[in-house]
């Protein structure tokens, strides 16, 4: 009996030692990349453009356990503002959000180059409050974080009919951003319009872009996309547009609807448009 008591006592004495060895705090980064970070390590956030807002999201897991062997959680991720480059800013998510988030806004006039700043985790109470994880983050600022490609290089259409270009926008940076897409050359101003597109970090989108020519043209159309974060983030590409007026094109056009004719004639025009669009 005494032997069992001594064995149990030895086990109890050994448990804190084992826990202390395992209680090395960590940070599990969720966005914009997924990585496990320990004290003093450097988190590479990759490519970011001037003026862009980088979102850093971490899991609440701390890898620090209390005396009941229950893992404590991080309450906040804080940026050490005194380590940020001049004119950079920090923002934060709501307190106790599902996953702590910190945001870094790059100066819109930041020169290209590599920058570093420090961060640390916070816990309101418990062992984790006494053992924050401090680490560094680095960002490579460049203006070529956007790629625009006109996939449909030669588009043929009819006068007064939509002619559709297919455009691919690639956000090569680690920050979510919105971009404004527009025609900057090849069409009169009154035929142009702007379209805004949101693209998450390190991803791409295919955008249909319809143009309506009011007359016959053969033009090289230049498309340009510009970041809403900074006008210095931009790219352009072009494709040709050729429009013709013909009986077949006019028949296709009336398939979109004729409003000034009686019901019987509307049905006839609709049938003409349907046949022209589907069988020619």
PDB file of N, CA and C in Angstrom, residues 55-58 77 91-93 97 99-103:
ATOM      1  N   UNK A  55      -3.725  41.558 -43.919  1.00  0.00           N
ATOM      2  CA  UNK A  55      -4.442  40.959 -42.783  1.00  0.00           C
ATOM      3  C   UNK A  55      -3.643  39.786 -42.224  1.00  0.00           C
ATOM      4  N   UNK A  56      -3.302  39.870 -40.934  1.00  0.00           N
ATOM      5  CA  UNK A  56      -2.634  38.764 -40.247  1.00  0.00           C
ATOM      6  C   UNK A  56      -3.630  38.141 -39.286  1.00  0.00           C
ATOM      7  N   UNK A  57      -3.963  36.900 -39.524  1.00  0.00           N
ATOM      8  CA  UNK A  57      -4.908  36.179 -38.670  1.00  0.00           C
ATOM      9  C   UNK A  57      -4.209  34.972 -38.060  1.00  0.00           C
ATOM     10  N   UNK A  58      -4.408  34.796 -36.742  1.00  0.00           N
ATOM     11  CA  UNK A  58      -3.788  33.658 -36.061  1.00  0.00           C
ATOM     12  C   UNK A  58      -4.865  32.835 -35.370  1.00  0.00           C
ATOM     13  N   UNK A  77      -3.528  39.654 -31.015  1.00  0.00           N
ATOM     14  CA  UNK A  77      -2.236  39.736 -31.701  1.00  0.00           C
ATOM     15  C   UNK A  77      -1.932  41.215 -31.858  1.00  0.00           C
ATOM     16  N   UNK A  91      -4.073  48.248 -37.413  1.00  0.00           N
ATOM     17  CA  UNK A  91      -5.470  48.165 -36.985  1.00  0.00           C
ATOM     18  C   UNK A  91      -5.699  46.769 -36.424  1.00  0.00           C
ATOM     19  N   UNK A  92      -6.837  46.604 -35.707  1.00  0.00           N
ATOM     20  CA  UNK A  92      -7.086  45.323 -35.054  1.00  0.00           C
ATOM     21  C   UNK A  92      -8.549  44.924 -35.182  1.00  0.00           C
ATOM     22  N   UNK A  93      -8.788  43.615 -35.075  1.00  0.00           N
ATOM     23  CA  UNK A  93     -10.156  43.096 -35.058  1.00  0.00           C
ATOM     24  C   UNK A  93     -10.758  43.348 -33.684  1.00  0.00           C
ATOM     25  N   UNK A  97     -12.489  38.160 -30.754  1.00  0.00           N
ATOM     26  CA  UNK A  97     -13.047  37.582 -31.986  1.00  0.00           C
ATOM     27  C   UNK A  97     -12.582  36.129 -32.104  1.00  0.00           C
ATOM     28  N   UNK A  99     -10.876  34.393 -34.131  1.00  0.00           N
ATOM     29  CA  UNK A  99      -9.423  34.345 -34.313  1.00  0.00           C
ATOM     30  C   UNK A  99      -8.889  35.774 -34.233  1.00  0.00           C
ATOM     31  N   UNK A 100      -7.864  36.024 -33.419  1.00  0.00           N
ATOM     32  CA  UNK A 100      -7.291  37.377 -33.350  1.00  0.00           C
ATOM     33  C   UNK A 100      -6.723  37.801 -34.711  1.00  0.00           C
ATOM     34  N   UNK A 101      -6.935  39.073 -35.053  1.00  0.00           N
ATOM     35  CA  UNK A 101      -6.432  39.614 -36.313  1.00  0.00           C
ATOM     36  C   UNK A 101      -5.736  40.951 -36.073  1.00  0.00           C
ATOM     37  N   UNK A 102      -4.692  41.174 -36.821  1.00  0.00           N
ATOM     38  CA  UNK A 102      -4.016  42.466 -36.846  1.00  0.00           C
ATOM     39  C   UNK A 102      -3.826  42.855 -38.310  1.00  0.00           C
ATOM     40  N   UNK A 103      -3.925  44.140 -38.575  1.00  0.00           N
ATOM     41  CA  UNK A 103      -3.811  44.635 -39.948  1.00  0.00           C
ATOM     42  C   UNK A 103      -2.669  45.638 -40.039  1.00  0.00           C
TER      43      UNK A 103
END
